[in-house]
Amino acid sequence: MIKKLQKIAVLTSGGDAPGMNAAIRAVVRSCAYHNIACVGVFRGLQGLIEGDFKDLDARSVKNIINRGGTFLKTARSKDFFEKEGRAKAHQNLLNEGVDALIVIGGDGTFTGASIFIKEFNFPIVGLPGTIDNDIHGTDFTIGYDTALNTVVEAIDKIRDTANSHNRLFLVEVMGRDAGHIALNAGIGAGAEEILIPEENMGKDRLIESLERSKKSGKTSSIIVVSEGDQIGKNIFELADFIQNNLEGYDVRVTVLGHIQRGGSPSCYDRVLASRMGVAAVDALMEGSRDVMIGIVHNKMMQVPFEEAIKDKQKIDAELIRVADITSI
Ligand code: F6P
């Protein structure tokens, strides 16, 4: 028989993502619903090492479903990747009487969690929270939809000025090693070209393609560049290359940066985070101890951490085709 859980700890770790608050809320309220005590850990895995805990009840998470960021704060902890750091974290969990942990973060967080589970046989369930949507085993991560909407809204504005001046804009979007934000926001914003780390078209083909679209009658252009793209040394060097090799356009660069991580979560992210938070507590109650909650074909799934961290979510070839066809 599975021992009844007494206390669950929850934390957010790695880069923040809109919807993390909604996920914390769902975890805390699900614990309250099942009469399980819940404790929040501030500043992610680093706070776990430093014993930064606070008891949370259903009312502690009021008025946060609509807020971006994470009220528990977050950090990228180097100490958790040292044996000594993890031992302190484990001791703090035991001292607090915590018998299971829910971590909300990306692949770095899950890698740390996976090592911790093997070392201490401590139950952990993960929720994928990152704007990058690069986690294997889930169709969507918490925060991705909001980030896409932020990017599309920004590019719509850039398009107005690009069009008025007959300019070519390079717009850099986030996604450290993954092109999901660039590809989807690029299609949604009607970009002429989308440059992602998973595909390197090369500078010469890029110029040829831009020349073709200019000949076809386009008077301005938007190129969405994922920050991990390899085509140039960086976006500014690429802008200089285009300026020097393409006639007739004035070239400008906009780096969207961290605005993509902030802001009120979209309804999709709020609902996704709520479903995942409830599913995480259910998973722990069923005795799962080493899994990420994913959404696949709109169904909640439990994905072993090992699966989630062994690979990145692949780019969908159909989307690349759609981008190619609709940008002519
Ligand atoms: O992992 C999410 C992310 O937003 C990436 O897209 C980006 O490369 C990175 O975080 C930036 O991290 P930081 O805020 O620590 O500089």
Short mmCIF file of C-alpha atoms and ligand atoms in Angstrom, two decimals, residues 14-16 76 106-107 129-132 134 173-178 181 227-228 257-258 260-261, ligand 1:
data_model
loop_
_atom_site.label_atom_id
_atom_site.label_comp_id
_atom_site.label_asym_id
_atom_site.label_seq_id
_atom_site.Cartn_x
_atom_site.Cartn_y
_atom_site.Cartn_z
CA GLY A 14 15.71 28.05 -13.99
CA GLY A 15 14.37 30.85 -16.19
CA ASP A 16 10.95 32.07 -15.09
CA ARG A 76 19.91 28.89 -11.70
CA GLY A 106 13.28 23.22 -17.62
CA ASP A 107 15.75 20.50 -18.57
CA GLY A 129 8.02 25.50 -17.18
CA THR A 130 10.03 27.31 -19.84
CA ILE A 131 9.14 29.67 -22.67
CA ASP A 132 11.41 27.69 -25.03
CA ASP A 134 12.17 22.52 -25.92
CA VAL A 173 13.76 36.05 -30.24
CA MET A 174 14.66 33.78 -27.30
CA GLY A 175 15.24 30.04 -27.37
CA ARG A 176 18.78 29.28 -26.23
CA ASP A 177 19.21 26.15 -28.36
CA ALA A 178 15.75 25.74 -29.83
CA ILE A 181 9.55 30.35 -30.54
CA GLU A 227 19.06 33.57 -30.46
CA GLY A 228 20.68 30.15 -30.92
CA GLY A 257 15.13 39.91 -25.02
CA HIS A 258 13.52 39.40 -21.63
CA GLN A 260 9.40 37.59 -23.83
CA ARG A 261 9.62 36.07 -20.35
O1 F6P B 1 15.49 28.99 -20.97
C1 F6P B 1 14.68 30.09 -21.13
C2 F6P B 1 15.47 31.29 -21.60
O2 F6P B 1 14.57 32.37 -21.64
C3 F6P B 1 16.17 31.10 -22.95
O3 F6P B 1 15.30 31.29 -24.03
C4 F6P B 1 17.24 32.15 -22.84
O4 F6P B 1 18.33 31.82 -23.67
C5 F6P B 1 17.63 32.08 -21.43
O5 F6P B 1 16.50 31.63 -20.71
C6 F6P B 1 18.13 33.37 -20.83
O6 F6P B 1 18.52 33.14 -19.54
P1 F6P B 1 18.93 34.26 -18.48
O7 F6P B 1 17.71 35.05 -18.16
O8 F6P B 1 19.44 33.49 -17.31
O9 F6P B 1 19.96 35.10 -19.16
#
